Amino acid sequence: MAMCRRSGDLETGGVLIGRYNEAHDTAMVTRAMGPTSDSVRGRTSFWRGIQGLQQRINALWKDREYYLGEWHYHPRGAGQPSVRDKRQMVRIAESLDYNTPEPVLIVVGGSRWEVTAYVFPRHGHAVNLT
């Protein structure tokens, strides 16, 4: 929430890092990274950059922590994913580059801090976890 507060009227976001349980049926988020230096924040949009991100993710693999998905903040809106958000998550789920067949998306909305979480299974429909 601190990153959201600091963002003020601009959207912000980043990636979710964590690990899976032994059965690989539960993801546990251990950290939410903030935006990279090349991210672009706007009043109604956020484009997460990549500057230095892969190096940070690679370093965490040694501790068995992995890329799990994305998070972002809608300062003026609800904590619901936009159509653009959903399309991005489907692309991530279908991309072999991400190696994450079921990425998680957490959206924080507005001043009331409404939070929703979704999982996007590869070749399936988004599942609301909240």
PDB file of N, CA, C and O in Angstrom, residues 35-76:
ATOM      1  N   PRO A  35       7.781  -0.314  -9.473  1.00  0.00           N
ATOM      2  CA  PRO A  35       8.046  -0.082 -10.888  1.00  0.00           C
ATOM      3  C   PRO A  35       9.542   0.067 -11.159  1.00  0.00           C
ATOM      4  O   PRO A  35      10.284   0.599 -10.334  1.00  0.00           O
ATOM      5  N   THR A  36       9.959  -0.403 -12.320  1.00  0.00           N
ATOM      6  CA  THR A  36      11.347  -0.215 -12.738  1.00  0.00           C
ATOM      7  C   THR A  36      11.529   1.225 -13.202  1.00  0.00           C
ATOM      8  O   THR A  36      10.551   1.940 -13.449  1.00  0.00           O
ATOM      9  N   SER A  37      12.775   1.647 -13.353  1.00  0.00           N
ATOM     10  CA  SER A  37      13.059   3.043 -13.703  1.00  0.00           C
ATOM     11  C   SER A  37      12.527   3.437 -15.078  1.00  0.00           C
ATOM     12  O   SER A  37      12.294   4.616 -15.338  1.00  0.00           O
ATOM     13  N   ASP A  38      12.307   2.463 -15.957  1.00  0.00           N
ATOM     14  CA  ASP A  38      11.785   2.785 -17.290  1.00  0.00           C
ATOM     15  C   ASP A  38      10.272   2.575 -17.397  1.00  0.00           C
ATOM     16  O   ASP A  38       9.721   2.637 -18.486  1.00  0.00           O
ATOM     17  N   SER A  39       9.603   2.363 -16.280  1.00  0.00           N
ATOM     18  CA  SER A  39       8.139   2.255 -16.289  1.00  0.00           C
ATOM     19  C   SER A  39       7.534   3.624 -16.578  1.00  0.00           C
ATOM     20  O   SER A  39       8.119   4.655 -16.253  1.00  0.00           O
ATOM     21  N   VAL A  40       6.352   3.614 -17.191  1.00  0.00           N
ATOM     22  CA  VAL A  40       5.669   4.862 -17.523  1.00  0.00           C
ATOM     23  C   VAL A  40       4.345   4.894 -16.765  1.00  0.00           C
ATOM     24  O   VAL A  40       3.485   4.037 -16.965  1.00  0.00           O
ATOM     25  N   ARG A  41       4.201   5.889 -15.889  1.00  0.00           N
ATOM     26  CA  ARG A  41       3.000   6.025 -15.080  1.00  0.00           C
ATOM     27  C   ARG A  41       2.168   7.185 -15.595  1.00  0.00           C
ATOM     28  O   ARG A  41       2.699   8.248 -15.887  1.00  0.00           O
ATOM     29  N   GLY A  42       0.873   6.978 -15.702  1.00  0.00           N
ATOM     30  CA  GLY A  42      -0.034   8.032 -16.126  1.00  0.00           C
ATOM     31  C   GLY A  42      -1.244   8.078 -15.222  1.00  0.00           C
ATOM     32  O   GLY A  42      -1.390   7.271 -14.306  1.00  0.00           O
ATOM     33  N   ARG A  43      -2.124   9.013 -15.502  1.00  0.00           N
ATOM     34  CA  ARG A  43      -3.328   9.148 -14.678  1.00  0.00           C
ATOM     35  C   ARG A  43      -4.292   7.989 -14.890  1.00  0.00           C
ATOM     36  O   ARG A  43      -5.028   7.625 -13.986  1.00  0.00           O
ATOM     37  N   THR A  44      -4.292   7.397 -16.081  1.00  0.00           N
ATOM     38  CA  THR A  44      -5.207   6.283 -16.359  1.00  0.00           C
ATOM     39  C   THR A  44      -4.487   5.112 -17.031  1.00  0.00           C
ATOM     40  O   THR A  44      -5.134   4.262 -17.648  1.00  0.00           O
ATOM     41  N   SER A  45      -3.175   5.061 -16.905  1.00  0.00           N
ATOM     42  CA  SER A  45      -2.445   3.953 -17.521  1.00  0.00           C
ATOM     43  C   SER A  45      -1.123   3.714 -16.803  1.00  0.00           C
ATOM     44  O   SER A  45      -0.589   4.613 -16.143  1.00  0.00           O
ATOM     45  N   PHE A  46      -0.628   2.502 -16.942  1.00  0.00           N
ATOM     46  CA  PHE A  46       0.673   2.143 -16.390  1.00  0.00           C
ATOM     47  C   PHE A  46       1.312   1.132 -17.332  1.00  0.00           C
ATOM     48  O   PHE A  46       0.684   0.128 -17.687  1.00  0.00           O
ATOM     49  N   TRP A  47       2.525   1.406 -17.756  1.00  0.00           N
ATOM     50  CA  TRP A  47       3.288   0.475 -18.585  1.00  0.00           C
ATOM     51  C   TRP A  47       4.516   0.081 -17.793  1.00  0.00           C
ATOM     52  O   TRP A  47       5.411   0.893 -17.572  1.00  0.00           O
ATOM     53  N   ARG A  48       4.552  -1.189 -17.332  1.00  0.00           N
ATOM     54  CA  ARG A  48       5.693  -1.653 -16.552  1.00  0.00           C
ATOM     55  C   ARG A  48       6.895  -1.823 -17.465  1.00  0.00           C
ATOM     56  O   ARG A  48       6.844  -2.466 -18.494  1.00  0.00           O
ATOM     57  N   GLY A  49       7.988  -1.230 -17.046  1.00  0.00           N
ATOM     58  CA  GLY A  49       9.236  -1.347 -17.785  1.00  0.00           C
ATOM     59  C   GLY A  49       9.967  -2.626 -17.447  1.00  0.00           C
ATOM     60  O   GLY A  49       9.478  -3.477 -16.691  1.00  0.00           O
ATOM     61  N   ILE A  50      11.186  -2.746 -17.982  1.00  0.00           N
ATOM     62  CA  ILE A  50      11.971  -3.964 -17.790  1.00  0.00           C
ATOM     63  C   ILE A  50      13.385  -3.700 -17.286  1.00  0.00           C
ATOM     64  O   ILE A  50      14.120  -4.637 -17.000  1.00  0.00           O
ATOM     65  N   GLN A  51      13.771  -2.434 -17.151  1.00  0.00           N
ATOM     66  CA  GLN A  51      15.142  -2.074 -16.784  1.00  0.00           C
ATOM     67  C   GLN A  51      15.586  -2.766 -15.490  1.00  0.00           C
ATOM     68  O   GLN A  51      15.031  -2.525 -14.432  1.00  0.00           O
ATOM     69  N   GLY A  52      16.553  -3.673 -15.599  1.00  0.00           N
ATOM     70  CA  GLY A  52      17.112  -4.367 -14.444  1.00  0.00           C
ATOM     71  C   GLY A  52      16.240  -5.462 -13.856  1.00  0.00           C
ATOM     72  O   GLY A  52      16.649  -6.146 -12.919  1.00  0.00           O
ATOM     73  N   LEU A  53      15.059  -5.648 -14.395  1.00  0.00           N
ATOM     74  CA  LEU A  53      14.106  -6.596 -13.809  1.00  0.00           C
ATOM     75  C   LEU A  53      14.584  -8.043 -13.930  1.00  0.00           C
ATOM     76  O   LEU A  53      14.538  -8.797 -12.953  1.00  0.00           O
ATOM     77  N   GLN A  54      15.048  -8.435 -15.107  1.00  0.00           N
ATOM     78  CA  GLN A  54      15.467  -9.830 -15.294  1.00  0.00           C
ATOM     79  C   GLN A  54      16.621 -10.195 -14.365  1.00  0.00           C
ATOM     80  O   GLN A  54      16.646 -11.287 -13.808  1.00  0.00           O
ATOM     81  N   GLN A  55      17.546  -9.272 -14.149  1.00  0.00           N
ATOM     82  CA  GLN A  55      18.663  -9.545 -13.235  1.00  0.00           C
ATOM     83  C   GLN A  55      18.164  -9.753 -11.809  1.00  0.00           C
ATOM     84  O   GLN A  55      18.655 -10.643 -11.099  1.00  0.00           O
ATOM     85  N   ARG A  56      17.192  -8.954 -11.396  1.00  0.00           N
ATOM     86  CA  ARG A  56      16.638  -9.105 -10.046  1.00  0.00           C
ATOM     87  C   ARG A  56      15.912 -10.440  -9.905  1.00  0.00           C
ATOM     88  O   ARG A  56      16.054 -11.134  -8.897  1.00  0.00           O
ATOM     89  N   ILE A  57      15.134 -10.803 -10.934  1.00  0.00           N
ATOM     90  CA  ILE A  57      14.399 -12.075 -10.904  1.00  0.00           C
ATOM     91  C   ILE A  57      15.371 -13.249 -10.905  1.00  0.00           C
ATOM     92  O   ILE A  57      15.208 -14.211 -10.146  1.00  0.00           O
ATOM     93  N   ASN A  58      16.416 -13.175 -11.736  1.00  0.00           N
ATOM     94  CA  ASN A  58      17.410 -14.247 -11.779  1.00  0.00           C
ATOM     95  C   ASN A  58      18.084 -14.442 -10.429  1.00  0.00           C
ATOM     96  O   ASN A  58      18.326 -15.575 -10.008  1.00  0.00           O
ATOM     97  N   ALA A  59      18.394 -13.355  -9.741  1.00  0.00           N
ATOM     98  CA  ALA A  59      19.029 -13.451  -8.425  1.00  0.00           C
ATOM     99  C   ALA A  59      18.117 -14.139  -7.414  1.00  0.00           C
ATOM    100  O   ALA A  59      18.592 -14.882  -6.545  1.00  0.00           O
ATOM    101  N   LEU A  60      16.808 -13.930  -7.531  1.00  0.00           N
ATOM    102  CA  LEU A  60      15.864 -14.531  -6.594  1.00  0.00           C
ATOM    103  C   LEU A  60      15.657 -16.019  -6.850  1.00  0.00           C
ATOM    104  O   LEU A  60      15.255 -16.751  -5.940  1.00  0.00           O
ATOM    105  N   TRP A  61      15.910 -16.479  -8.075  1.00  0.00           N
ATOM    106  CA  TRP A  61      15.789 -17.914  -8.385  1.00  0.00           C
ATOM    107  C   TRP A  61      16.681 -18.733  -7.453  1.00  0.00           C
ATOM    108  O   TRP A  61      16.327 -19.844  -7.080  1.00  0.00           O
ATOM    109  N   LYS A  62      17.820 -18.183  -7.074  1.00  0.00           N
ATOM    110  CA  LYS A  62      18.745 -18.900  -6.183  1.00  0.00           C
ATOM    111  C   LYS A  62      18.098 -19.198  -4.839  1.00  0.00           C
ATOM    112  O   LYS A  62      18.433 -20.173  -4.186  1.00  0.00           O
ATOM    113  N   ASP A  63      17.173 -18.341  -4.429  1.00  0.00           N
ATOM    114  CA  ASP A  63      16.445 -18.522  -3.168  1.00  0.00           C
ATOM    115  C   ASP A  63      15.109 -19.226  -3.383  1.00  0.00           C
ATOM    116  O   ASP A  63      14.254 -19.223  -2.500  1.00  0.00           O
ATOM    117  N   ARG A  64      14.920 -19.781  -4.593  1.00  0.00           N
ATOM    118  CA  ARG A  64      13.687 -20.472  -4.957  1.00  0.00           C
ATOM    119  C   ARG A  64      12.465 -19.569  -4.873  1.00  0.00           C
ATOM    120  O   ARG A  64      11.398 -19.957  -4.418  1.00  0.00           O
ATOM    121  N   GLU A  65      12.676 -18.332  -5.315  1.00  0.00           N
ATOM    122  CA  GLU A  65      11.581 -17.381  -5.453  1.00  0.00           C
ATOM    123  C   GLU A  65      11.453 -17.075  -6.935  1.00  0.00           C
ATOM    124  O   GLU A  65      12.454 -16.899  -7.632  1.00  0.00           O
ATOM    125  N   TYR A  66      10.210 -16.991  -7.426  1.00  0.00           N
ATOM    126  CA  TYR A  66       9.965 -16.925  -8.853  1.00  0.00           C
ATOM    127  C   TYR A  66       8.988 -15.815  -9.198  1.00  0.00           C
ATOM    128  O   TYR A  66       8.214 -15.361  -8.359  1.00  0.00           O
ATOM    129  N   TYR A  67       8.990 -15.441 -10.471  1.00  0.00           N
ATOM    130  CA  TYR A  67       7.997 -14.508 -10.995  1.00  0.00           C
ATOM    131  C   TYR A  67       6.638 -15.201 -10.926  1.00  0.00           C
ATOM    132  O   TYR A  67       6.468 -16.297 -11.445  1.00  0.00           O
ATOM    133  N   LEU A  68       5.666 -14.551 -10.273  1.00  0.00           N
ATOM    134  CA  LEU A  68       4.315 -15.113 -10.149  1.00  0.00           C
ATOM    135  C   LEU A  68       3.280 -14.322 -10.931  1.00  0.00           C
ATOM    136  O   LEU A  68       2.212 -14.844 -11.250  1.00  0.00           O
ATOM    137  N   GLY A  69       3.562 -13.057 -11.218  1.00  0.00           N
ATOM    138  CA  GLY A  69       2.582 -12.255 -11.919  1.00  0.00           C
ATOM    139  C   GLY A  69       2.824 -10.774 -11.734  1.00  0.00           C
ATOM    140  O   GLY A  69       3.951 -10.336 -11.518  1.00  0.00           O
ATOM    141  N   GLU A  70       1.743 -10.008 -11.801  1.00  0.00           N
ATOM    142  CA  GLU A  70       1.796  -8.553 -11.826  1.00  0.00           C
ATOM    143  C   GLU A  70       0.865  -7.953 -10.774  1.00  0.00           C
ATOM    144  O   GLU A  70      -0.090  -8.588 -10.354  1.00  0.00           O
ATOM    145  N   TRP A  71       1.146  -6.722 -10.399  1.00  0.00           N
ATOM    146  CA  TRP A  71       0.224  -5.965  -9.557  1.00  0.00           C
ATOM    147  C   TRP A  71       0.202  -4.534 -10.077  1.00  0.00           C
ATOM    148  O   TRP A  71       1.166  -4.074 -10.685  1.00  0.00           O
ATOM    149  N   HIS A  72      -0.897  -3.844  -9.881  1.00  0.00           N
ATOM    150  CA  HIS A  72      -0.896  -2.410 -10.105  1.00  0.00           C
ATOM    151  C   HIS A  72      -2.057  -1.722  -9.409  1.00  0.00           C
ATOM    152  O   HIS A  72      -2.925  -2.358  -8.843  1.00  0.00           O
ATOM    153  N   TYR A  73      -1.976  -0.407  -9.473  1.00  0.00           N
ATOM    154  CA  TYR A  73      -2.847   0.476  -8.695  1.00  0.00           C
ATOM    155  C   TYR A  73      -3.632   1.385  -9.636  1.00  0.00           C
ATOM    156  O   TYR A  73      -3.046   2.042 -10.496  1.00  0.00           O
ATOM    157  N   HIS A  74      -4.953   1.393  -9.450  1.00  0.00           N
ATOM    158  CA  HIS A  74      -5.853   2.316 -10.149  1.00  0.00           C
ATOM    159  C   HIS A  74      -6.271   3.385  -9.136  1.00  0.00           C
ATOM    160  O   HIS A  74      -7.209   3.158  -8.361  1.00  0.00           O
ATOM    161  N   PRO A  75      -5.618   4.540  -9.097  1.00  0.00           N
ATOM    162  CA  PRO A  75      -5.917   5.527  -8.042  1.00  0.00           C
ATOM    163  C   PRO A  75      -7.323   6.089  -8.081  1.00  0.00           C
ATOM    164  O   PRO A  75      -7.870   6.444  -7.045  1.00  0.00           O
ATOM    165  N   ARG A  76      -7.920   6.160  -9.258  1.00  0.00           N
ATOM    166  CA  ARG A  76      -9.263   6.742  -9.367  1.00  0.00           C
ATOM    167  C   ARG A  76     -10.337   5.695  -9.615  1.00  0.00           C
ATOM    168  O   ARG A  76     -11.507   6.016  -9.683  1.00  0.00           O
TER     169      ARG A  76
END
